Amino acid sequence: MTQPVTERSLRSAEDLDRLIGRISGKGYKAYEDLRGGYDFGDFLLFLERIQGDPFASPSRARVSVPAEVASFEPALWRNQARLLALEDFLARAFSRAIRSEIRERRGMGSSGLIAIDAGGQEVLKRTALEIHDGCVEARFAVGLPAFGRRIDGEGAREMLLRALPALVRRSLVAKSLDLGALAGHVRAIEDQQALRGALAGLGLVAFIADGSLLPRQSGVDPRPLKSADAVPFKSPPELAVKIPAPNGGEVSGMGIPRGITLIVGGGFHGKSTLLSALALGIYDHIPGDGRERVVSNPATVKIRAEDGRRVEKVDISPFIDGLPLGRPTRAFSTDNASGSTSQAANIMEALEAGAEVLLVDEDTSATNFMIRDARMQALIPKSCEPITPFVDRVVELKEDLGVSTILVMGGSGDYLEVADQVIAMVEYEPRVLTNRARTIVAEIPTRRQRERPGRPLREAALRGRRPHPSSFDARRGRREVKISVKGLHTILYGTTAIELEGLEQLVDPSQTRAIGALIHALGERCSGQSASDLRELLGAVFEEIGRKGLRAVCGGLQDLAMPRLLEVGAAINRMRTLKVALEKK
Ligand code: ADP
Ligand code: MG
């Protein structure tokens, strides 16, 4: 392969101008001559990968602006939260600058394109923009201009020698930016992380600041609902807390305590919207999102039914035991899970990977997994029903594993018995109905029997599963390793597709790309003799990311954004090629 492009052997901007003159009008392949680094005086440009033709995926470039030139106050990057915020702000500024500098695109394929991976509503650590000791590095795609399959020299000059320097100088240098907006961005991200960090100490699993705006534009548009009808969040007095934030002073809002929280209320009153906001409270949000002060425990996992998924030797016996034909459920495998078995597997896998809070919505759950009322218990005896419903395990989850659950359930009162707090959504406003619920439980008995046979959750969740190296075959065609991504929810790993539709907390295709690469990194680690279980392997990969950074562990020139360990584990569990050996127990 070709050598990486580095600081050594830099040429000048004038050299680039001459080189373009020399290849102008030639066949597209001659662009390869431009590969290399150029010193523009105030920044460096590296053309790292050159596309083979105008229709191939665009070329990859990087610019590096020295700290003295970028000149951001060290206060803006003095801690990890601030650094993340500054990086995020610059990526977005670069992206905006592209829109104003690139006037029109002419030519074929990707001719004239410049694109940076700047992200959406969430603020994620990403490889598109990194700052090291004040030096700014941006990585982006460029489509080298062509007429037909000939090099458009004028287009290349306009792009590389005019537009690109203009947008670097306009978006990556302190003096050209709106420093007020930048400071606000940094303060907002720092506050979100402080709020999230304060949760555990206060005995909370989530916090929603008063004034937050939870509803979204639409089911496919994650921007805030901009409408006079949008009701801002207001905490009920019983759950109101104030959390100090480093920049925003005391932030008041609703704290959701550890334990079992039931969200009830009529249809269309905002229950699922609230739960979705909590699911994404694991991420920081950009100011103006409406959820920038909605935070949840970082190990919060949204659980749903996901029929059709594959499951590999998961112990679902706490929930499902005694299947027809004596199918074992202590090491349950299937290529086509049902609603209830998939939901049970999702829970057991999340626990295995370290989930601390589960979010469950009736809208996306299997009914028979969630409830089994007194009449059905009378009609079908437990001996003929493999399922122990979630309602009979949720207390054990809390008491034996310390795992909290937040559950949306407007359709059945069976959970009133087990809930530590009951929050009703009434016209998008939360009210605490815990005491009322207790009275009702006393006055209207359900007559249902508590069911709790089978294996304790704790034992089942802690059973180690050791992935077999053959699970991770990334070969495709003549390539030893070929991993690609289609949109947010599909990874093509070698020749197998990994479907991630069920992972509602995945928000950015660059996370999906990172997950693909990290599966490979994990696969390489499990080829040795010292067989580690999945939990240990995931821990080792993330420890390495902590030391070396995401880009070093994943390799390549692709855009990546930080996923959670939980989503990487979830993706591996959905591989149709996964084979594990169980620890003896
Ligand atoms: P539920 O789960 O209780 O049936 P949803 O959360 O799905 O209700 O919300 C129903 C509708 O109300 C959705 O279209 C949602 O966007 C909208 N909505 C949710 N919260 C608010 C709010 N605070 N203000 C205005 N509209 C809201
Ligand atoms: Mg709903």
Coordinates of C-alpha atoms and ligand atoms in Angstrom, one line a residue:
M1 CA 0.0 0.0 0.0
T2 CA 0.9 3.6 -0.3
Q3 CA 2.7 5.5 2.5
P4 CA 0.7 7.6 4.8
V5 CA 0.8 11.3 4.1
T6 CA 2.8 13.2 6.8
E7 CA 4.5 16.4 7.7
R8 CA 7.7 15.2 6.0
S9 CA 8.2 16.2 2.4
L10 CA 5.8 19.1 2.4
R11 CA 5.3 21.1 -0.7
S12 CA 4.1 24.7 -1.0
A13 CA 0.7 26.1 -2.2
E14 CA 2.6 27.3 -5.3
D15 CA 3.8 23.8 -6.0
L16 CA 0.2 22.6 -5.8
D17 CA -0.7 25.3 -8.3
R18 CA 2.0 24.1 -10.7
L19 CA 1.1 20.5 -10.2
I20 CA -2.5 21.2 -11.1
G21 CA -1.4 23.1 -14.2
R22 CA 0.6 20.1 -15.2
I23 CA -2.2 17.5 -14.9
S24 CA -5.1 19.8 -16.1
G25 CA -7.0 18.2 -19.0
K26 CA -5.3 14.8 -18.5
G27 CA -7.1 11.6 -17.5
Y28 CA -8.6 11.5 -14.0
K29 CA -5.9 9.1 -12.7
A30 CA -3.3 11.8 -12.9
Y31 CA -4.9 13.4 -9.8
E32 CA -2.9 10.8 -7.9
D33 CA 0.1 13.1 -8.4
L34 CA -1.5 15.5 -5.9
R35 CA -1.4 13.1 -3.1
G36 CA 0.7 14.6 -0.3
G37 CA 1.1 17.6 2.0
Y38 CA 1.1 21.3 1.3
D39 CA 2.2 24.2 3.4
F40 CA -0.2 27.2 2.9
G41 CA 1.7 29.3 5.4
D42 CA -1.0 29.6 8.0
F43 CA -2.1 25.9 7.8
L44 CA -1.2 22.6 6.2
L45 CA -3.3 20.7 3.7
F46 CA -2.9 16.9 3.3
L47 CA -4.5 15.1 0.4
E48 CA -4.6 11.7 2.0
R49 CA -6.5 9.6 -0.4
I50 CA -7.2 10.3 -4.1
Q51 CA -10.4 8.9 -5.6
G52 CA -9.9 6.7 -8.7
D53 CA -12.6 8.4 -10.8
P54 CA -15.3 11.2 -10.4
F55 CA -17.9 8.6 -9.4
A56 CA -15.9 6.7 -6.8
S57 CA -16.3 7.8 -3.1
P58 CA -14.7 11.2 -2.8
S59 CA -11.1 11.8 -1.9
R60 CA -10.0 12.4 1.7
A61 CA -8.3 15.5 2.9
R62 CA -7.1 16.9 6.2
V63 CA -6.1 20.4 7.3
S64 CA -4.0 21.2 10.3
V65 CA -4.1 24.7 11.8
P66 CA -1.3 25.3 14.3
A67 CA -2.3 26.4 17.8
E68 CA -0.7 29.9 17.3
V69 CA -2.8 30.5 14.2
A70 CA -6.1 29.0 15.5
S71 CA -5.4 30.8 18.8
F72 CA -8.3 29.5 20.9
E73 CA -8.1 30.4 24.6
P74 CA -6.8 27.4 26.6
A75 CA -9.8 28.0 28.8
L76 CA -12.0 26.7 26.0
W77 CA -10.3 23.3 26.0
R78 CA -9.1 22.9 29.6
N79 CA -11.2 19.8 30.3
Q80 CA -12.7 17.0 28.2
A81 CA -16.2 18.4 28.2
R82 CA -15.0 21.8 26.9
L83 CA -12.6 20.2 24.4
L84 CA -15.5 18.1 23.0
A85 CA -17.7 21.2 22.7
L86 CA -15.0 23.3 21.0
E87 CA -14.4 20.5 18.5
D88 CA -18.1 20.1 17.8
F89 CA -18.5 23.8 17.3
L90 CA -15.7 24.0 14.8
A91 CA -16.9 21.1 12.8
R92 CA -20.3 22.8 12.5
A93 CA -18.7 26.1 11.7
F94 CA -16.7 24.4 8.9
S95 CA -19.8 22.8 7.6
R96 CA -21.6 26.1 7.5
A97 CA -18.7 27.8 5.8
I98 CA -18.8 25.1 3.1
R99 CA -22.4 26.1 2.3
S100 CA -21.4 29.7 1.8
E101 CA -18.0 29.2 0.0
I102 CA -18.9 26.4 -2.4
R103 CA -21.0 28.4 -4.8
E104 CA -21.9 25.9 -7.5
R105 CA -20.7 22.5 -8.4
R106 CA -19.9 21.8 -12.0
G107 CA -18.7 18.6 -13.6
M108 CA -19.3 15.0 -13.1
G109 CA -19.9 12.8 -10.0
S110 CA -18.6 14.3 -6.8
S111 CA -16.8 17.1 -8.7
G112 CA -16.4 20.2 -6.5
L113 CA -17.8 18.6 -3.3
I114 CA -16.4 19.4 0.1
A115 CA -18.2 17.7 3.0
I116 CA -17.4 17.4 6.7
D117 CA -19.1 15.0 9.2
A118 CA -20.5 17.6 11.6
G119 CA -23.3 15.8 13.3
G120 CA -26.9 16.4 14.1
Q121 CA -28.7 17.2 17.4
E122 CA -26.2 15.3 19.5
V123 CA -22.7 16.3 20.3
L124 CA -20.4 13.3 19.8
K125 CA -16.7 12.8 19.9
R126 CA -15.8 12.4 16.2
T127 CA -12.8 12.0 14.0
A128 CA -13.8 14.8 11.6
L129 CA -12.5 17.4 13.9
E130 CA -9.9 16.9 16.6
I131 CA -7.9 19.4 18.7
H132 CA -4.6 18.5 20.2
D133 CA -2.9 21.1 22.4
G134 CA -4.7 23.8 20.6
C135 CA -3.8 22.6 17.1
V136 CA -6.9 22.1 15.0
E137 CA -7.2 19.2 12.6
A138 CA -10.2 18.8 10.3
R139 CA -10.8 15.7 8.2
F140 CA -13.2 15.9 5.3
A141 CA -14.2 14.6 1.9
V142 CA -13.4 16.4 -1.4
G143 CA -14.6 15.5 -4.8
L144 CA -11.8 16.4 -7.2
P145 CA -13.4 18.2 -10.2
A146 CA -13.6 16.6 -13.7
F147 CA -15.1 17.2 -17.0
G148 CA -16.1 13.8 -18.2
R149 CA -13.2 11.8 -17.1
R150 CA -10.7 14.6 -17.7
I151 CA -9.2 16.7 -14.9
D152 CA -10.8 20.1 -14.6
G153 CA -7.7 22.1 -13.7
E154 CA -9.6 25.4 -13.2
G155 CA -12.1 23.6 -11.0
A156 CA -9.3 22.0 -8.9
R157 CA -7.6 25.4 -8.5
E158 CA -10.8 27.1 -7.5
M159 CA -11.5 24.4 -5.0
L160 CA -8.1 23.7 -3.5
L161 CA -6.4 27.1 -3.8
R162 CA -9.3 29.4 -3.2
A163 CA -12.4 27.9 -1.6
L164 CA -10.6 25.6 0.8
P165 CA -8.2 28.2 2.3
A166 CA -11.1 30.6 2.6
L167 CA -13.2 28.1 4.6
V168 CA -10.3 27.1 6.8
R169 CA -9.6 30.8 7.6
R170 CA -13.3 31.5 8.1
S171 CA -14.2 28.6 10.4
L172 CA -11.1 27.2 12.2
V173 CA -9.5 30.3 13.5
A174 CA -10.7 32.1 16.6
K175 CA -10.7 35.6 15.3
S176 CA -13.2 34.8 12.5
L177 CA -15.8 33.1 14.7
D178 CA -18.7 34.3 16.8
L179 CA -16.9 33.9 20.1
G180 CA -20.0 34.6 22.1
A181 CA -21.8 31.6 20.4
L182 CA -18.7 29.5 20.9
A183 CA -18.5 30.3 24.6
G184 CA -22.2 29.5 25.0
H185 CA -21.8 26.2 23.2
V186 CA -18.9 25.3 25.5
R187 CA -20.8 26.3 28.6
A188 CA -23.9 24.3 27.6
I189 CA -22.0 21.1 27.0
E190 CA -20.0 21.4 30.2
D191 CA -23.2 21.9 32.1
Q192 CA -24.9 18.9 30.6
Q193 CA -22.0 16.7 31.6
A194 CA -22.0 18.2 35.1
L195 CA -25.7 17.5 35.4
R196 CA -25.3 13.9 34.2
G197 CA -22.3 13.5 36.5
A198 CA -24.4 14.6 39.5
L199 CA -27.2 12.1 39.0
A200 CA -25.7 9.1 40.8
G201 CA -24.7 11.1 43.9
L202 CA -28.3 12.4 44.2
G203 CA -29.8 8.9 43.9
L204 CA -31.2 9.8 40.5
V205 CA -31.2 8.0 37.2
A206 CA -32.4 10.9 35.1
F207 CA -33.1 14.6 35.2
I208 CA -35.3 16.9 33.0
A209 CA -34.8 20.6 33.5
D210 CA -37.9 22.8 33.6
G211 CA -38.4 24.5 30.3
S212 CA -37.0 21.6 28.3
L213 CA -38.8 21.0 25.0
L214 CA -39.2 17.3 24.4
P215 CA -41.3 16.8 21.3
R216 CA -39.7 16.6 17.9
Q217 CA -40.6 18.1 14.5
S218 CA -41.8 14.7 13.3
G219 CA -41.0 11.0 13.4
V220 CA -38.2 11.5 10.9
D221 CA -37.0 15.0 11.9
P222 CA -35.2 15.1 15.2
R223 CA -35.2 18.9 15.5
P224 CA -37.4 20.4 18.2
L225 CA -41.1 20.9 17.5
K226 CA -41.3 24.6 16.7
S227 CA -44.9 25.4 17.4
A228 CA -47.0 27.5 19.7
D229 CA -48.6 24.2 20.9
A230 CA -45.3 22.8 22.2
V231 CA -45.7 22.5 26.0
P232 CA -42.4 23.2 27.9
F233 CA -41.6 20.7 30.6
K234 CA -42.5 21.5 34.2
S235 CA -41.6 19.3 37.1
P236 CA -44.3 18.3 39.6
P237 CA -43.4 19.7 43.1
E238 CA -42.9 16.2 44.6
L239 CA -40.0 15.4 42.2
A240 CA -38.5 18.8 41.9
V241 CA -34.8 19.1 42.5
K242 CA -32.1 21.7 41.9
I243 CA -28.7 20.6 40.6
P244 CA -25.9 23.1 40.5
A245 CA -24.2 23.5 37.1
P246 CA -20.8 25.1 36.6
N247 CA -22.1 27.8 34.2
G248 CA -25.9 27.8 34.5
G249 CA -26.2 28.2 38.2
E250 CA -28.8 26.0 39.9
V251 CA -30.9 24.1 37.4
S252 CA -34.3 23.1 38.6
G253 CA -36.3 20.3 37.1
M254 CA -37.6 16.8 37.7
G255 CA -35.3 14.1 39.1
I256 CA -36.3 10.5 38.5
P257 CA -35.0 8.5 41.5
R258 CA -33.5 5.0 41.3
G259 CA -36.0 2.1 41.5
I260 CA -39.1 1.4 39.5
T261 CA -40.8 4.4 37.8
L262 CA -44.1 4.0 36.0
I263 CA -45.1 6.6 33.5
V264 CA -48.9 6.4 32.9
G265 CA -51.5 8.6 31.3
G266 CA -53.9 8.7 28.4
G267 CA -52.9 8.0 24.8
F268 CA -51.2 10.9 23.0
H269 CA -50.4 12.7 26.3
G270 CA -46.6 12.6 25.8
K271 CA -45.5 9.4 27.6
S272 CA -43.4 8.0 24.7
T273 CA -41.9 11.4 23.9
L274 CA -40.7 11.7 27.5
L275 CA -39.2 8.2 27.4
S276 CA -37.4 8.9 24.1
A277 CA -35.9 12.0 25.5
L278 CA -34.6 10.0 28.5
A279 CA -33.2 7.4 26.0
L280 CA -31.1 10.1 24.3
G281 CA -30.2 11.8 27.6
I282 CA -27.1 9.6 27.5
Y283 CA -25.8 12.2 24.9
D284 CA -25.1 15.9 25.1
H285 CA -27.2 18.0 22.8
I286 CA -26.6 21.2 21.0
P287 CA -28.0 24.4 22.6
G288 CA -31.4 25.1 21.2
D289 CA -32.2 21.4 20.8
G290 CA -34.7 21.6 23.7
R291 CA -33.2 18.5 25.4
E292 CA -29.8 20.1 26.2
R293 CA -30.6 19.8 29.9
V294 CA -32.2 16.4 29.8
V295 CA -29.7 13.9 31.1
S296 CA -29.8 10.3 32.1
N297 CA -27.5 7.7 33.6
P298 CA -24.9 6.9 30.8
A299 CA -25.7 3.2 31.1
T300 CA -29.3 3.6 30.3
V301 CA -30.6 1.1 27.7
K302 CA -33.9 1.3 25.8
I303 CA -35.3 -2.2 25.6
R304 CA -37.8 -3.3 23.0
A305 CA -39.2 -6.4 21.3
E306 CA -37.4 -7.1 18.1
D307 CA -38.9 -10.2 16.5
G308 CA -36.8 -11.8 13.8
R309 CA -33.5 -11.1 15.4
R310 CA -30.9 -13.7 16.0
V311 CA -29.9 -14.8 19.5
E312 CA -26.8 -16.8 20.4
K313 CA -26.8 -18.8 23.6
V314 CA -28.4 -16.3 25.9
D315 CA -29.8 -17.4 29.2
I316 CA -33.4 -16.1 29.1
S317 CA -34.6 -18.7 31.6
P318 CA -35.5 -16.0 34.2
F319 CA -38.2 -14.9 31.8
I320 CA -38.9 -17.9 29.6
D321 CA -38.6 -21.4 30.7
G322 CA -40.2 -24.7 29.6
L323 CA -40.7 -24.0 25.9
P324 CA -42.6 -26.6 23.8
L325 CA -40.5 -29.6 22.8
G326 CA -38.2 -29.1 25.7
R327 CA -36.2 -26.3 24.0
P328 CA -33.5 -25.1 26.4
T329 CA -33.7 -21.5 27.5
R330 CA -30.5 -21.4 29.6
A331 CA -28.6 -21.2 26.4
F332 CA -31.2 -20.0 24.0
S333 CA -30.3 -19.7 20.4
T334 CA -32.6 -18.8 17.5
D335 CA -32.4 -17.3 14.0
N336 CA -35.8 -15.9 14.3
A337 CA -36.8 -14.7 17.8
S338 CA -40.4 -14.0 18.7
G339 CA -41.5 -10.7 20.3
S340 CA -41.2 -12.1 23.9
T341 CA -38.0 -14.1 23.4
S342 CA -36.3 -11.1 21.7
Q343 CA -37.3 -8.8 24.5
A344 CA -36.0 -11.2 27.1
A345 CA -32.7 -11.6 25.2
N346 CA -32.4 -7.8 24.8
I347 CA -32.7 -7.5 28.6
M348 CA -30.2 -10.3 29.4
E349 CA -27.6 -9.0 26.9
A350 CA -28.0 -5.4 28.2
L351 CA -27.4 -6.6 31.8
E352 CA -24.4 -8.7 30.6
A353 CA -22.9 -5.5 29.0
G354 CA -23.4 -3.4 32.1
A355 CA -26.8 -1.6 31.8
E356 CA -27.8 0.2 34.9
V357 CA -31.2 1.6 33.8
L358 CA -33.8 0.0 31.5
L359 CA -36.3 2.0 29.6
V360 CA -39.4 0.0 28.4
D361 CA -42.3 1.4 26.4
E362 CA -45.6 -0.5 26.0
D363 CA -45.7 0.7 22.4
T364 CA -42.6 -1.4 21.5
S365 CA -43.0 -4.3 23.9
A366 CA -44.5 -7.7 23.5
T367 CA -47.7 -7.7 25.6
N368 CA -47.3 -11.3 26.8
F369 CA -43.8 -10.4 28.0
M370 CA -45.0 -7.5 30.0
I371 CA -48.3 -8.7 31.6
R372 CA -50.3 -11.7 32.4
D373 CA -53.5 -10.9 34.3
A374 CA -55.5 -12.9 36.9
R375 CA -58.0 -14.2 34.4
M376 CA -55.4 -15.5 32.0
Q377 CA -53.6 -17.0 35.0
A378 CA -56.8 -18.8 35.8
L379 CA -57.3 -20.0 32.3
I380 CA -53.8 -21.1 31.4
P381 CA -51.9 -22.6 34.4
K382 CA -48.3 -21.5 34.9
S383 CA -47.2 -25.0 34.0
C384 CA -48.4 -24.4 30.4
E385 CA -47.0 -20.8 30.1
P386 CA -43.3 -20.5 29.5
I387 CA -43.2 -16.8 30.2
T388 CA -42.7 -15.1 33.5
P389 CA -43.8 -11.6 32.8
F390 CA -41.5 -8.6 33.4
V391 CA -43.8 -7.4 36.1
D392 CA -42.7 -10.4 38.3
R393 CA -39.0 -9.7 37.7
V394 CA -38.7 -6.0 37.8
V395 CA -38.3 -5.9 41.6
E396 CA -35.6 -8.5 41.5
L397 CA -33.9 -6.4 38.9
K398 CA -33.8 -3.5 41.3
E399 CA -33.0 -5.5 44.5
D400 CA -30.5 -8.1 43.3
L401 CA -28.8 -6.2 40.5
G402 CA -29.3 -2.6 41.4
V403 CA -30.9 -2.0 38.0
S404 CA -33.6 0.7 37.8
T405 CA -36.5 0.6 35.3
I406 CA -38.5 3.4 33.8
L407 CA -41.6 2.0 32.2
V408 CA -44.3 3.5 30.1
M409 CA -47.5 1.6 30.7
G410 CA -50.9 3.3 30.1
G411 CA -52.7 0.1 29.3
S412 CA -52.4 -2.1 32.4
G413 CA -52.6 -1.4 36.1
D414 CA -50.6 -4.5 37.1
Y415 CA -47.4 -2.5 37.5
L416 CA -49.0 -0.2 40.1
E417 CA -48.1 -2.7 42.8
V418 CA -44.4 -2.7 42.0
A419 CA -43.8 0.9 41.2
D420 CA -41.8 3.1 43.5
Q421 CA -43.1 6.2 41.8
V422 CA -45.9 6.7 39.4
I423 CA -45.8 9.7 37.1
A424 CA -48.9 10.6 35.0
M425 CA -48.6 12.6 31.9
V426 CA -51.6 14.8 31.5
E427 CA -51.6 17.0 28.4
Y428 CA -47.8 16.9 28.4
E429 CA -47.4 17.8 32.0
P430 CA -46.1 15.3 34.5
R431 CA -48.0 14.7 37.8
V432 CA -47.0 12.5 40.7
L433 CA -49.8 9.9 41.4
T434 CA -47.8 7.5 43.6
N435 CA -50.1 7.8 46.6
R436 CA -53.2 7.6 44.6
A437 CA -51.8 4.5 42.9
R438 CA -51.2 2.9 46.4
T439 CA -54.7 3.5 47.4
I440 CA -56.0 1.9 44.2
V441 CA -53.8 -1.1 44.7
A442 CA -55.4 -1.5 48.2
E443 CA -58.9 -0.9 47.0
I444 CA -58.9 -2.9 43.8
P445 CA -56.9 -6.1 44.2
T446 CA -55.7 -7.6 40.9
R447 CA -56.0 -11.1 42.3
R448 CA -53.1 -12.1 40.1
Q449 CA -50.5 -14.5 41.5
R450 CA -46.9 -13.4 41.7
E451 CA -44.9 -15.8 39.4
R452 CA -41.2 -16.2 40.0
P453 CA -40.0 -19.6 39.1
G454 CA -36.9 -20.3 37.2
R455 CA -33.4 -19.1 37.6
P456 CA -32.5 -15.9 39.5
L457 CA -31.7 -13.0 37.2
R458 CA -28.4 -12.4 38.7
E459 CA -27.0 -15.8 38.0
A460 CA -28.3 -15.7 34.4
A461 CA -27.0 -12.3 33.7
L462 CA -23.5 -12.9 34.9
R463 CA -22.9 -16.1 33.0
G464 CA -19.9 -15.4 30.7
R465 CA -20.2 -16.0 27.0
R466 CA -16.9 -16.4 25.0
P467 CA -17.2 -15.4 21.4
H468 CA -15.5 -17.8 19.0
P469 CA -13.0 -16.1 16.6
S470 CA -14.7 -17.6 13.5
S471 CA -17.7 -15.4 14.3
F472 CA -15.7 -12.4 13.0
D473 CA -15.0 -13.2 9.3
A474 CA -14.7 -9.8 7.5
R475 CA -13.6 -11.2 4.2
R476 CA -15.5 -10.2 1.1
G477 CA -14.3 -11.0 -2.5
R478 CA -10.6 -10.5 -2.7
R479 CA -10.5 -8.2 0.4
E480 CA -9.3 -9.6 3.7
V481 CA -11.3 -7.1 5.6
K482 CA -14.3 -5.3 4.1
I483 CA -16.7 -3.6 6.4
S484 CA -19.1 -1.0 5.1
V485 CA -22.2 0.7 6.4
K486 CA -25.6 1.5 4.8
G487 CA -27.3 4.3 6.6
L488 CA -27.7 4.3 10.4
H489 CA -28.9 0.8 10.9
T490 CA -27.0 -1.7 8.7
I491 CA -23.4 -2.9 8.8
L492 CA -22.1 -5.1 6.0
Y493 CA -19.5 -7.1 7.8
G494 CA -17.7 -9.2 5.3
T495 CA -20.6 -10.8 3.5
T496 CA -23.0 -10.7 6.4
A497 CA -25.4 -7.9 7.2
I498 CA -25.8 -6.8 10.8
E499 CA -29.2 -5.2 11.3
L500 CA -29.4 -2.6 14.0
E501 CA -33.0 -1.3 13.7
G502 CA -33.6 -2.3 17.3
L503 CA -31.0 0.0 18.7
E504 CA -32.9 3.2 19.3
Q505 CA -30.1 5.0 21.0
L506 CA -27.9 4.9 17.9
V507 CA -28.0 8.4 16.4
D508 CA -25.3 8.9 13.8
P509 CA -24.1 6.7 10.9
S510 CA -20.5 7.6 11.9
Q511 CA -21.2 5.7 15.1
T512 CA -22.4 2.7 13.0
R513 CA -19.1 2.9 11.1
A514 CA -17.2 2.9 14.3
I515 CA -19.1 -0.1 15.6
G516 CA -18.2 -2.0 12.4
A517 CA -14.5 -1.2 12.9
L518 CA -14.7 -2.0 16.7
I519 CA -16.3 -5.4 16.0
H520 CA -13.3 -6.2 13.9
A521 CA -10.9 -4.9 16.6
L522 CA -12.7 -7.1 19.2
G523 CA -12.6 -10.1 16.8
E524 CA -8.8 -9.8 16.5
R525 CA -8.5 -9.9 20.3
C526 CA -10.5 -13.1 20.7
S527 CA -8.3 -15.1 18.3
G528 CA -5.9 -16.0 21.1
Q529 CA -6.0 -19.0 23.4
S530 CA -6.8 -17.0 26.5
A531 CA -10.5 -17.0 25.8
S532 CA -12.2 -13.9 27.3
D533 CA -15.9 -13.4 27.6
L534 CA -17.7 -10.8 25.7
R535 CA -17.9 -8.4 28.6
E536 CA -14.1 -8.5 29.1
L537 CA -13.4 -8.1 25.4
L538 CA -15.7 -5.1 25.2
G539 CA -14.0 -3.6 28.2
A540 CA -10.5 -4.2 26.7
V541 CA -11.5 -2.5 23.4
F542 CA -12.9 0.5 25.2
E543 CA -9.9 0.7 27.5
E544 CA -7.8 0.9 24.4
I545 CA -10.0 3.6 22.9
G546 CA -9.5 5.6 26.2
R547 CA -5.7 5.3 25.8
K548 CA -5.2 5.7 22.0
G549 CA -8.4 7.3 20.7
L550 CA -11.1 6.0 18.5
R551 CA -9.3 6.7 15.2
A552 CA -6.2 4.7 16.2
V553 CA -8.2 1.7 17.3
C554 CA -10.5 1.7 14.2
G555 CA -7.9 2.7 11.6
G556 CA -8.7 3.9 8.1
L557 CA -9.7 7.3 6.8
Q558 CA -13.4 7.1 7.4
D559 CA -15.5 9.4 9.5
L560 CA -16.2 8.0 12.9
A561 CA -18.2 9.0 15.9
M562 CA -18.0 7.6 19.4
P563 CA -20.5 4.8 20.1
R564 CA -21.2 3.3 23.6
L565 CA -19.8 0.0 24.7
L566 CA -23.5 -1.0 25.1
E567 CA -24.3 -0.5 21.4
V568 CA -21.1 -2.3 20.2
G569 CA -22.1 -5.3 22.4
A570 CA -25.6 -5.1 21.1
A571 CA -24.4 -5.2 17.5
I572 CA -22.2 -8.2 18.2
N573 CA -25.1 -10.0 19.7
R574 CA -27.1 -9.4 16.5
M575 CA -24.5 -10.9 14.2
R576 CA -25.9 -13.9 12.5
T577 CA -22.5 -15.5 12.5
L578 CA -21.9 -15.1 16.2
K579 CA -20.9 -18.3 18.0
V580 CA -20.1 -18.4 21.7
A581 CA -19.0 -20.9 24.2
L582 CA -20.5 -20.7 27.7
E583 CA -18.5 -20.5 30.8
K584 CA -19.1 -23.6 32.9
K585 CA -21.5 -22.8 35.8
Ligands
ADP1 P1 -48.2 8.8 24.2 O1 -47.0 7.9 24.2 O2 -48.6 9.2 25.5 O3 -49.3 8.2 23.5 P2 -46.6 10.5 22.6 O4 -45.4 10.8 23.4 O5 -46.4 9.6 21.4 O6 -47.9 10.1 23.4 O7 -47.0 12.0 22.1 C1 -48.2 12.2 21.2 C2 -48.0 13.4 20.4 O8 -47.8 14.6 21.2 C3 -46.7 13.3 19.5 O9 -47.1 13.8 18.2 C4 -45.8 14.3 20.2 O10 -44.9 14.9 19.3 C5 -46.7 15.3 20.8 N1 -46.1 15.8 22.0 C6 -45.4 15.2 23.0 N2 -45.0 16.0 24.0 C7 -45.4 17.2 23.6 C8 -45.3 18.5 24.3 N3 -44.7 18.7 25.4 N4 -45.9 19.6 23.6 C9 -46.6 19.4 22.5 N5 -46.7 18.2 21.8 C10 -46.1 17.1 22.4
MG2 MG -46.7 6.0 23.5

